[in-house]
Amino acid sequence: MSKILITGGAGFIGSHACVEFINAGFPIVVLDNLSNSKEESIRRIEKITGKTVTFYKADMRDAAAVRRIFEEQQIDAVVHFAGFKAVGESVAKPLDYYENNIGGTFVLLQIMREYGCKTIVFSSSATVYGMHNPIPYVEDMPTSATNPYGYTKVMIEQILHDICISDPEFRAVALRYFNPIGAHKSGLIGEDPNGIPNNLLPYIGQVAVGKLQQLSIFGNDYDTPDGTGVRDYIHVLDLAKGHVSALKYAKEHAGFMPINLGTGHGISVLEMVHAYEKACGKPISYRIADRRPGDISANYANASRAKELLNWQAEETLETMCEDSWRFMQQNPNGL
Ligand code: NAD
Ligand code: UFG
């Protein structure tokens, strides 16, 4: 039976996607080198779904290891999450980011070609809209980046686009995620960053659970309703479901297609803090700090292409995003 290879399937978004693919009846194989995740997340996927997961602890840059998977498993599509994702770290270590994200994708695409596998769903990001597009972001706007991480997404989208032009049977959907947050309803899988979190939600969660003292809100003088930054936060479960729809779409449509996965609504940092306080039932200590370099004031998606092509739209709410995140934090205060 043909299977889907999920790269980065032990990570935050990948693990939720594994659950959704299994629930939708797709046989999956997971590849992850566990550089930013733990094998425990595979056990948790198994616990949630009641199914055994075929897991290869392997690096996507290791051609022999990837080839072995294609040799041993009948892979007919790839859902490609694996990569480094920290913007600040990418500025400090650009070579690592280009080598892992682009180099790894190269190896994967070459081996897909060797084995005649022509379907890929790729984890792109709203970061490809750069600094200068007006909001809401629409897929046909020009792409650009402001840091090496963002450039890896822009370049991989370009590579996929070019492959689709060269091979009329190739199909690639680039899903441009906005800000994924939340966790599985079971509280068994969720976001488990190494070290001090860079992103808002895991930071708030660690303040709530008592691991961190105080949130710094990066700027309250933006041109937004309350002065704090506005983003389109999307529940990771909605996002995961979007991948199942995207894969079904890709199987039926050749060519390159970028699709936003967002709710279409912006939430400010202060609104998020208050929603989380409600979910966890205690105050979140915060202070107003300077703006974070590189941040934009506001972004959110135009989510109509996903609705039109994938028949997908976000269903969770700000409340459930915070409640589910808090459940995961309470059950796993020290991560997985
Ligand atoms: P994550 O770090 O939790 O998951 C990525 C997984 O890839 C990890 O399990 C890591 O161990 C694995 N990995 C990294 N390099 C690898 C390699 N060379 N070989 C094999 N495995 C490797 O991150 P996430 O939040 O789940 O993000 C998944 C994807 O979505 C990434 O490509 C990321 O850039 C993209 N994305 C994430 C966000 C976000 O805010 N979380 C937003 C937009 C896009
Ligand atoms: N913020 C704080 N304090 C924190 C962390 C964040 O005030 O401790 C604010 C930020 O200034 C921003 C908002 O919360 O206004 C969201 O910040 P995140 O770091 O959670 O998310 P970003 O929107 O900055 O980054 C996300 C992804 C990146 C991606 C980027 C652009 O994490 O991978 O969107 O699409 F590149």
Tab-separated table of C-alpha atoms and ligand atoms in Angstrom:
chain	number	residue	atom	x	y	z
A	1	MET	CA	0.000	0.000	0.000
A	2	SER	CA	1.347	3.433	-0.836
A	3	LYS	CA	2.243	5.647	2.090
A	4	ILE	CA	2.866	9.274	2.968
A	5	LEU	CA	6.276	10.282	4.232
A	6	ILE	CA	5.986	12.918	6.937
A	7	THR	CA	9.307	14.694	7.497
A	8	GLY	CA	9.585	16.474	10.839
A	9	GLY	CA	6.643	14.440	12.090
A	10	ALA	CA	7.883	14.418	15.688
A	11	GLY	CA	7.744	18.226	15.872
A	12	PHE	CA	5.006	20.557	17.028
A	13	ILE	CA	2.939	20.866	13.857
A	14	GLY	CA	4.082	17.568	12.321
A	15	SER	CA	2.922	15.503	15.312
A	16	HIS	CA	-0.581	16.988	15.113
A	17	ALA	CA	-0.614	16.391	11.366
A	18	CYS	CA	0.380	12.738	11.909
A	19	VAL	CA	-2.683	12.308	14.134
A	20	GLU	CA	-4.958	13.877	11.528
A	21	PHE	CA	-3.527	11.797	8.656
A	22	ILE	CA	-3.886	8.593	10.675
A	23	ASN	CA	-7.446	9.538	11.647
A	24	ALA	CA	-8.228	10.234	7.991
A	25	GLY	CA	-7.050	6.713	7.119
A	26	PHE	CA	-3.717	7.525	5.447
A	27	PRO	CA	-0.827	5.141	6.129
A	28	ILE	CA	2.145	7.249	7.255
A	29	VAL	CA	5.887	6.911	7.719
A	30	VAL	CA	7.705	9.496	9.853
A	31	LEU	CA	11.243	10.754	9.335
A	32	ASP	CA	12.756	13.022	12.007
A	33	ASN	CA	16.273	13.481	13.344
A	34	LEU	CA	14.877	14.682	16.698
A	35	SER	CA	17.054	17.807	16.554
A	36	ASN	CA	14.126	19.821	17.915
A	37	SER	CA	11.773	17.152	19.236
A	38	LYS	CA	11.657	13.960	21.239
A	39	GLU	CA	10.793	10.395	20.334
A	40	GLU	CA	8.184	10.571	23.074
A	41	SER	CA	5.982	12.553	20.690
A	42	ILE	CA	5.811	9.483	18.413
A	43	ARG	CA	4.657	7.400	21.410
A	44	ARG	CA	2.035	10.040	22.145
A	45	ILE	CA	0.768	10.000	18.547
A	46	GLU	CA	0.400	6.232	18.960
A	47	LYS	CA	-1.416	6.694	22.254
A	48	ILE	CA	-3.876	9.191	20.765
A	49	THR	CA	-4.602	7.185	17.620
A	50	GLY	CA	-4.181	3.628	18.893
A	51	LYS	CA	-2.008	2.899	15.825
A	52	THR	CA	1.657	1.992	15.562
A	53	VAL	CA	3.739	4.614	13.765
A	54	THR	CA	6.591	3.606	11.460
A	55	PHE	CA	9.366	5.947	12.587
A	56	TYR	CA	12.821	6.490	11.085
A	57	LYS	CA	15.199	8.500	13.238
A	58	ALA	CA	17.100	9.940	10.312
A	59	ASP	CA	18.393	13.200	8.927
A	60	MET	CA	16.858	14.391	5.677
A	61	ARG	CA	20.307	15.566	4.552
A	62	ASP	CA	21.533	11.960	4.702
A	63	ALA	CA	20.741	10.726	1.189
A	64	ALA	CA	21.441	7.088	2.034
A	65	ALA	CA	19.033	7.199	4.970
A	66	VAL	CA	16.282	8.886	2.953
A	67	ARG	CA	16.830	6.480	0.057
A	68	ARG	CA	16.491	3.578	2.458
A	69	ILE	CA	13.033	4.813	3.442
A	70	PHE	CA	11.940	5.049	-0.205
A	71	GLU	CA	13.426	1.602	-0.798
A	72	GLU	CA	11.649	-0.001	2.178
A	73	GLN	CA	8.334	1.857	2.006
A	74	GLN	CA	6.145	2.650	-0.945
A	75	ILE	CA	6.057	6.432	-0.640
A	76	ASP	CA	3.693	8.193	-3.002
A	77	ALA	CA	3.593	11.631	-1.377
A	78	VAL	CA	5.622	13.707	1.065
A	79	VAL	CA	4.382	16.157	3.671
A	80	HIS	CA	7.484	18.160	4.454
A	81	PHE	CA	7.733	19.838	7.871
A	82	ALA	CA	11.397	19.170	8.702
A	83	GLY	CA	13.551	22.247	9.080
A	84	PHE	CA	14.944	24.808	11.500
A	85	LYS	CA	12.512	27.595	12.346
A	86	ALA	CA	13.981	30.197	14.711
A	87	VAL	CA	14.249	33.581	13.019
A	88	GLY	CA	16.857	35.051	15.408
A	89	GLU	CA	19.013	31.931	15.304
A	90	SER	CA	18.918	32.026	11.506
A	91	VAL	CA	20.485	35.500	11.586
A	92	ALA	CA	23.272	34.199	13.840
A	93	LYS	CA	23.771	30.923	11.940
A	94	PRO	CA	22.744	31.501	8.310
A	95	LEU	CA	24.804	28.636	6.915
A	96	ASP	CA	23.156	26.148	9.265
A	97	TYR	CA	19.749	27.330	8.110
A	98	TYR	CA	20.531	27.257	4.397
A	99	GLU	CA	22.246	23.911	4.748
A	100	ASN	CA	19.531	22.223	6.765
A	101	ASN	CA	16.400	23.728	5.244
A	102	ILE	CA	17.453	24.062	1.627
A	103	GLY	CA	20.114	21.322	1.576
A	104	GLY	CA	17.743	18.882	3.269
A	105	THR	CA	14.906	19.729	0.898
A	106	PHE	CA	17.276	19.224	-2.040
A	107	VAL	CA	18.155	15.713	-0.925
A	108	LEU	CA	14.500	14.923	-0.394
A	109	LEU	CA	13.465	16.243	-3.817
A	110	GLN	CA	16.264	14.388	-5.575
A	111	ILE	CA	15.256	11.117	-3.985
A	112	MET	CA	11.594	11.783	-4.727
A	113	ARG	CA	12.649	12.161	-8.368
A	114	GLU	CA	14.649	8.914	-8.287
A	115	TYR	CA	11.578	7.053	-7.066
A	116	GLY	CA	9.020	8.846	-9.240
A	117	CYS	CA	7.289	10.461	-6.250
A	118	LYS	CA	5.701	13.677	-7.547
A	119	THR	CA	3.508	15.007	-4.750
A	120	ILE	CA	4.623	17.279	-1.907
A	121	VAL	CA	2.928	19.480	0.662
A	122	PHE	CA	5.450	21.938	2.061
A	123	SER	CA	5.463	23.952	5.315
A	124	SER	CA	5.915	27.506	4.186
A	125	SER	CA	5.218	30.590	6.265
A	126	ALA	CA	3.534	33.966	6.243
A	127	THR	CA	7.081	35.253	6.593
A	128	VAL	CA	7.352	35.052	2.762
A	129	TYR	CA	5.150	38.169	2.548
A	130	GLY	CA	8.090	40.197	3.873
A	131	MET	CA	7.729	43.672	5.358
A	132	HIS	CA	6.021	45.672	2.628
A	133	ASN	CA	2.832	43.954	1.517
A	134	PRO	CA	-0.468	45.445	2.711
A	135	ILE	CA	-2.678	43.290	4.969
A	136	PRO	CA	-4.523	41.011	4.594
A	137	TYR	CA	-1.965	38.919	2.733
A	138	VAL	CA	-3.114	37.334	-0.524
A	139	GLU	CA	-1.194	34.479	-2.149
A	140	ASP	CA	-0.343	36.281	-5.366
A	141	MET	CA	1.468	39.128	-3.608
A	142	PRO	CA	5.229	39.335	-4.232
A	143	THR	CA	7.323	37.294	-1.806
A	144	SER	CA	10.479	38.396	-0.027
A	145	ALA	CA	12.229	37.917	3.280
A	146	THR	CA	14.104	39.782	5.963
A	147	ASN	CA	16.199	36.998	7.469
A	148	PRO	CA	17.828	33.703	6.407
A	149	TYR	CA	14.956	31.603	7.773
A	150	GLY	CA	12.498	33.539	5.641
A	151	TYR	CA	14.755	33.241	2.607
A	152	THR	CA	14.797	29.457	2.975
A	153	LYS	CA	10.995	29.476	2.663
A	154	VAL	CA	11.040	31.862	-0.312
A	155	MET	CA	13.713	29.790	-2.054
A	156	ILE	CA	12.103	26.416	-1.418
A	157	GLU	CA	8.814	27.753	-2.796
A	158	GLN	CA	10.730	28.910	-5.893
A	159	ILE	CA	12.400	25.501	-6.288
A	160	LEU	CA	9.021	23.746	-6.057
A	161	HIS	CA	7.533	26.172	-8.554
A	162	ASP	CA	10.407	25.530	-10.985
A	163	ILE	CA	10.108	21.748	-10.660
A	164	CYS	CA	6.397	22.007	-11.442
A	165	ILE	CA	7.192	23.957	-14.600
A	166	SER	CA	9.787	21.403	-15.693
A	167	ASP	CA	7.561	18.408	-14.952
A	168	PRO	CA	3.845	18.765	-15.743
A	169	GLU	CA	3.032	15.804	-13.498
A	170	PHE	CA	4.641	17.295	-10.384
A	171	ARG	CA	2.365	18.804	-7.768
A	172	ALA	CA	3.409	20.987	-4.844
A	173	VAL	CA	1.255	22.836	-2.342
A	174	ALA	CA	3.093	25.397	-0.198
A	175	LEU	CA	1.040	26.040	2.910
A	176	ARG	CA	1.816	29.479	4.296
A	177	TYR	CA	1.097	29.197	8.000
A	178	PHE	CA	0.289	32.236	10.042
A	179	ASN	CA	0.905	31.803	13.814
A	180	PRO	CA	0.241	28.216	14.917
A	181	ILE	CA	-0.635	27.807	18.609
A	182	GLY	CA	-2.709	25.495	20.810
A	183	ALA	CA	-2.340	21.774	21.355
A	184	HIS	CA	-4.173	18.486	20.907
A	185	LYS	CA	-7.338	18.190	22.998
A	186	SER	CA	-5.868	15.199	24.849
A	187	GLY	CA	-3.085	17.380	26.270
A	188	LEU	CA	-0.627	14.707	25.110
A	189	ILE	CA	1.079	16.651	22.317
A	190	GLY	CA	1.767	20.355	21.981
A	191	GLU	CA	4.533	22.901	21.609
A	192	ASP	CA	7.658	21.928	23.544
A	193	PRO	CA	10.426	24.377	22.647
A	194	ASN	CA	14.016	23.958	23.802
A	195	GLY	CA	15.241	26.656	26.161
A	196	ILE	CA	13.519	30.000	26.594
A	197	PRO	CA	10.715	30.332	24.043
A	198	ASN	CA	10.949	32.984	21.322
A	199	ASN	CA	7.277	32.882	20.448
A	200	LEU	CA	4.459	34.503	22.350
A	201	LEU	CA	2.260	31.541	23.263
A	202	PRO	CA	4.861	29.190	24.692
A	203	TYR	CA	6.280	32.149	26.630
A	204	ILE	CA	2.890	33.013	28.132
A	205	GLY	CA	2.321	29.318	28.900
A	206	GLN	CA	5.600	29.092	30.815
A	207	VAL	CA	4.748	32.226	32.804
A	208	ALA	CA	1.352	30.715	33.623
A	209	VAL	CA	2.886	27.458	34.794
A	210	GLY	CA	5.490	29.305	36.901
A	211	LYS	CA	8.610	28.451	34.899
A	212	LEU	CA	9.165	32.029	33.745
A	213	GLN	CA	8.561	35.137	35.809
A	214	GLN	CA	7.215	37.730	33.438
A	215	LEU	CA	6.303	38.251	29.811
A	216	SER	CA	7.909	41.172	27.982
A	217	ILE	CA	5.476	42.696	25.517
A	218	PHE	CA	7.575	43.929	22.640
A	219	GLY	CA	6.169	47.399	22.049
A	220	ASN	CA	2.834	49.091	22.769
A	221	ASP	CA	3.259	51.941	20.326
A	222	TYR	CA	2.362	50.146	17.103
A	223	ASP	CA	-0.354	51.475	14.854
A	224	THR	CA	-2.875	48.876	16.103
A	225	PRO	CA	-6.021	49.269	18.237
A	226	ASP	CA	-4.202	48.761	21.571
A	227	GLY	CA	-0.669	49.508	20.346
A	228	THR	CA	0.598	45.914	20.650
A	229	GLY	CA	1.478	43.658	17.699
A	230	VAL	CA	-1.339	41.914	15.856
A	231	ARG	CA	-1.058	38.396	14.391
A	232	ASP	CA	-3.318	35.757	12.896
A	233	TYR	CA	-3.099	32.940	15.473
A	234	ILE	CA	-4.338	29.603	14.223
A	235	HIS	CA	-5.036	26.445	16.210
A	236	VAL	CA	-2.559	23.700	15.352
A	237	LEU	CA	-5.472	21.252	15.005
A	238	ASP	CA	-7.053	23.392	12.306
A	239	LEU	CA	-3.654	23.654	10.682
A	240	ALA	CA	-3.158	19.883	10.817
A	241	LYS	CA	-6.533	19.296	9.169
A	242	GLY	CA	-5.547	21.764	6.455
A	243	HIS	CA	-2.696	19.409	5.515
A	244	VAL	CA	-5.036	16.494	4.929
A	245	SER	CA	-7.157	18.695	2.650
A	246	ALA	CA	-4.038	20.028	0.910
A	247	LEU	CA	-2.739	16.542	0.213
A	248	LYS	CA	-6.077	15.496	-1.281
A	249	TYR	CA	-6.003	18.641	-3.430
A	250	ALA	CA	-2.405	18.019	-4.537
A	251	LYS	CA	-3.207	14.465	-5.581
A	252	GLU	CA	-5.775	15.853	-8.001
A	253	HIS	CA	-4.047	19.014	-9.238
A	254	ALA	CA	-0.639	19.186	-10.879
A	255	GLY	CA	1.391	22.393	-10.573
A	256	PHE	CA	2.536	24.717	-7.812
A	257	MET	CA	-0.036	26.247	-5.475
A	258	PRO	CA	0.707	28.484	-2.464
A	259	ILE	CA	-2.147	28.590	0.059
A	260	ASN	CA	-2.486	30.650	3.252
A	261	LEU	CA	-3.534	28.799	6.382
A	262	GLY	CA	-4.814	31.442	8.770
A	263	THR	CA	-8.096	32.497	10.297
A	264	GLY	CA	-8.269	35.846	8.543
A	265	HIS	CA	-8.499	37.659	11.912
A	266	GLY	CA	-5.851	39.525	13.846
A	267	ILE	CA	-5.401	39.294	17.630
A	268	SER	CA	-3.176	41.662	19.622
A	269	VAL	CA	-0.591	40.606	22.198
A	270	LEU	CA	-2.698	42.141	24.988
A	271	GLU	CA	-5.850	40.375	23.788
A	272	MET	CA	-3.897	37.126	23.825
A	273	VAL	CA	-2.619	37.740	27.353
A	274	HIS	CA	-6.160	38.379	28.581
A	275	ALA	CA	-7.576	35.334	26.780
A	276	TYR	CA	-4.865	33.158	28.343
A	277	GLU	CA	-5.539	34.612	31.802
A	278	LYS	CA	-9.148	33.542	31.382
A	279	ALA	CA	-8.148	30.041	30.295
A	280	CYS	CA	-5.682	29.442	33.136
A	281	GLY	CA	-7.596	31.365	35.787
A	282	LYS	CA	-4.667	33.481	36.962
A	283	PRO	CA	-3.010	36.748	36.031
A	284	ILE	CA	-0.075	36.705	33.608
A	285	SER	CA	2.611	39.088	34.811
A	286	TYR	CA	3.867	41.307	31.993
A	287	ARG	CA	5.800	44.475	31.342
A	288	ILE	CA	6.013	46.667	28.274
A	289	ALA	CA	9.440	46.417	26.645
A	290	ASP	CA	11.035	47.889	23.518
A	291	ARG	CA	9.921	46.716	20.104
A	292	ARG	CA	11.663	43.559	18.902
A	293	PRO	CA	13.827	44.328	15.858
A	294	GLY	CA	12.353	42.938	12.651
A	295	ASP	CA	8.759	42.747	13.950
A	296	ILE	CA	5.964	44.219	11.894
A	297	SER	CA	2.946	45.840	13.503
A	298	ALA	CA	0.234	43.573	12.151
A	299	ASN	CA	-0.420	40.709	9.789
A	300	TYR	CA	-3.285	38.416	9.012
A	301	ALA	CA	-4.340	36.194	6.158
A	302	ASN	CA	-6.827	36.501	3.418
A	303	ALA	CA	-8.062	32.945	3.942
A	304	SER	CA	-10.330	32.643	0.913
A	305	ARG	CA	-8.089	30.506	-1.311
A	306	ALA	CA	-7.988	27.747	1.317
A	307	LYS	CA	-11.770	27.858	1.548
A	308	GLU	CA	-12.193	27.798	-2.213
A	309	LEU	CA	-9.597	25.162	-3.156
A	310	LEU	CA	-9.405	23.017	-0.029
A	311	ASN	CA	-12.870	23.556	1.392
A	312	TRP	CA	-10.993	24.324	4.607
A	313	GLN	CA	-11.445	27.026	7.173
A	314	ALA	CA	-10.325	27.446	10.753
A	315	GLU	CA	-12.922	26.289	13.247
A	316	GLU	CA	-11.312	26.726	16.645
A	317	THR	CA	-11.575	29.967	18.631
A	318	LEU	CA	-9.200	32.135	20.638
A	319	GLU	CA	-10.710	30.558	23.774
A	320	THR	CA	-10.084	26.968	22.669
A	321	MET	CA	-6.570	27.831	21.488
A	322	CYS	CA	-5.722	29.129	24.965
A	323	GLU	CA	-7.564	26.349	26.833
A	324	ASP	CA	-5.865	23.613	24.815
A	325	SER	CA	-2.455	25.234	25.186
A	326	TRP	CA	-2.999	25.522	28.952
A	327	ARG	CA	-4.087	21.880	29.251
A	328	PHE	CA	-0.876	20.794	27.552
A	329	MET	CA	1.218	23.078	29.792
A	330	GLN	CA	-0.425	21.729	32.943
A	331	GLN	CA	0.014	18.108	31.919
A	332	ASN	CA	3.575	18.638	30.679
A	333	PRO	CA	5.114	21.490	32.688
A	334	ASN	CA	8.598	20.240	31.832
A	335	GLY	CA	7.854	19.333	28.225
A	336	LEU	CA	7.537	15.841	26.790
B	1	NAD	P1	9.448	21.852	15.031
B	1	NAD	O1	10.863	22.278	15.235
B	1	NAD	O2	8.646	21.487	16.226
B	1	NAD	O3	9.392	20.647	13.990
B	1	NAD	C1	10.350	20.463	12.979
B	1	NAD	C2	10.855	19.035	13.074
B	1	NAD	O4	11.832	18.816	12.045
B	1	NAD	C3	11.535	18.745	14.415
B	1	NAD	O5	10.961	17.576	14.979
B	1	NAD	C4	13.003	18.520	14.049
B	1	NAD	O6	13.617	17.557	14.885
B	1	NAD	C5	12.887	18.056	12.600
B	1	NAD	N1	14.072	18.327	11.772
B	1	NAD	C6	14.751	19.484	11.626
B	1	NAD	N2	15.777	19.320	10.778
B	1	NAD	C7	15.746	18.017	10.359
B	1	NAD	C8	16.546	17.234	9.498
B	1	NAD	N3	17.619	17.736	8.875
B	1	NAD	N4	16.203	15.948	9.294
B	1	NAD	C9	15.139	15.405	9.921
B	1	NAD	N5	14.358	16.099	10.772
B	1	NAD	C10	14.655	17.391	10.987
B	1	NAD	O7	8.733	23.030	14.217
B	1	NAD	P2	7.198	23.242	13.858
B	1	NAD	O8	6.720	24.443	14.568
B	1	NAD	O9	6.460	21.965	13.964
B	1	NAD	O10	7.366	23.643	12.319
B	1	NAD	C11	7.234	22.711	11.269
B	1	NAD	C12	7.462	23.422	9.962
B	1	NAD	O11	6.545	24.505	9.839
B	1	NAD	C13	8.851	24.029	9.801
B	1	NAD	O12	9.287	23.867	8.479
B	1	NAD	C14	8.613	25.494	10.109
B	1	NAD	O13	9.553	26.319	9.463
B	1	NAD	C15	7.216	25.707	9.546
B	1	NAD	N6	6.520	26.839	10.157
B	1	NAD	C16	6.353	26.889	11.518
B	1	NAD	C17	5.721	27.979	12.094
B	1	NAD	C18	5.552	28.082	13.582
B	1	NAD	O14	5.312	29.166	14.073
B	1	NAD	N7	5.650	27.007	14.344
B	1	NAD	C19	5.241	29.020	11.286
B	1	NAD	C20	5.402	28.925	9.910
B	1	NAD	C21	6.039	27.829	9.357
B	2	UFG	N1	5.788	38.922	21.421
B	2	UFG	C1	5.933	39.568	22.621
B	2	UFG	N2	6.681	38.967	23.587
B	2	UFG	C2	7.291	37.756	23.413
B	2	UFG	C3	7.147	37.105	22.170
B	2	UFG	C4	6.385	37.725	21.192
B	2	UFG	O1	5.401	40.660	22.815
B	2	UFG	O2	7.972	37.282	24.334
B	2	UFG	C5	4.957	39.531	20.360
B	2	UFG	C6	5.707	39.849	19.092
B	2	UFG	O3	6.298	41.129	19.171
B	2	UFG	C7	4.592	39.761	18.052
B	2	UFG	C8	3.682	38.670	18.608
B	2	UFG	O4	3.964	38.596	19.991
B	2	UFG	O5	3.871	40.971	18.010
B	2	UFG	C9	3.910	37.302	17.985
B	2	UFG	O6	5.287	36.962	18.076
B	2	UFG	P1	5.804	35.477	17.795
B	2	UFG	O7	7.277	35.479	18.032
B	2	UFG	O8	4.988	34.503	18.543
B	2	UFG	O9	5.458	35.267	16.263
B	2	UFG	P2	5.943	36.102	14.985
B	2	UFG	O10	4.704	36.596	14.331
B	2	UFG	O11	6.978	37.092	15.299
B	2	UFG	O12	6.680	34.957	14.165
B	2	UFG	C10	5.940	33.985	13.473
B	2	UFG	C11	6.728	32.664	13.353
B	2	UFG	C12	7.941	32.855	12.492
B	2	UFG	C13	7.592	33.524	11.202
B	2	UFG	C14	6.866	34.811	11.485
B	2	UFG	C15	6.465	35.571	10.258
B	2	UFG	O13	7.131	32.221	14.618
B	2	UFG	O14	8.465	31.573	12.189
B	2	UFG	O15	5.685	34.509	12.225
B	2	UFG	O16	5.375	34.996	9.642
B	2	UFG	F1	8.720	33.792	10.484
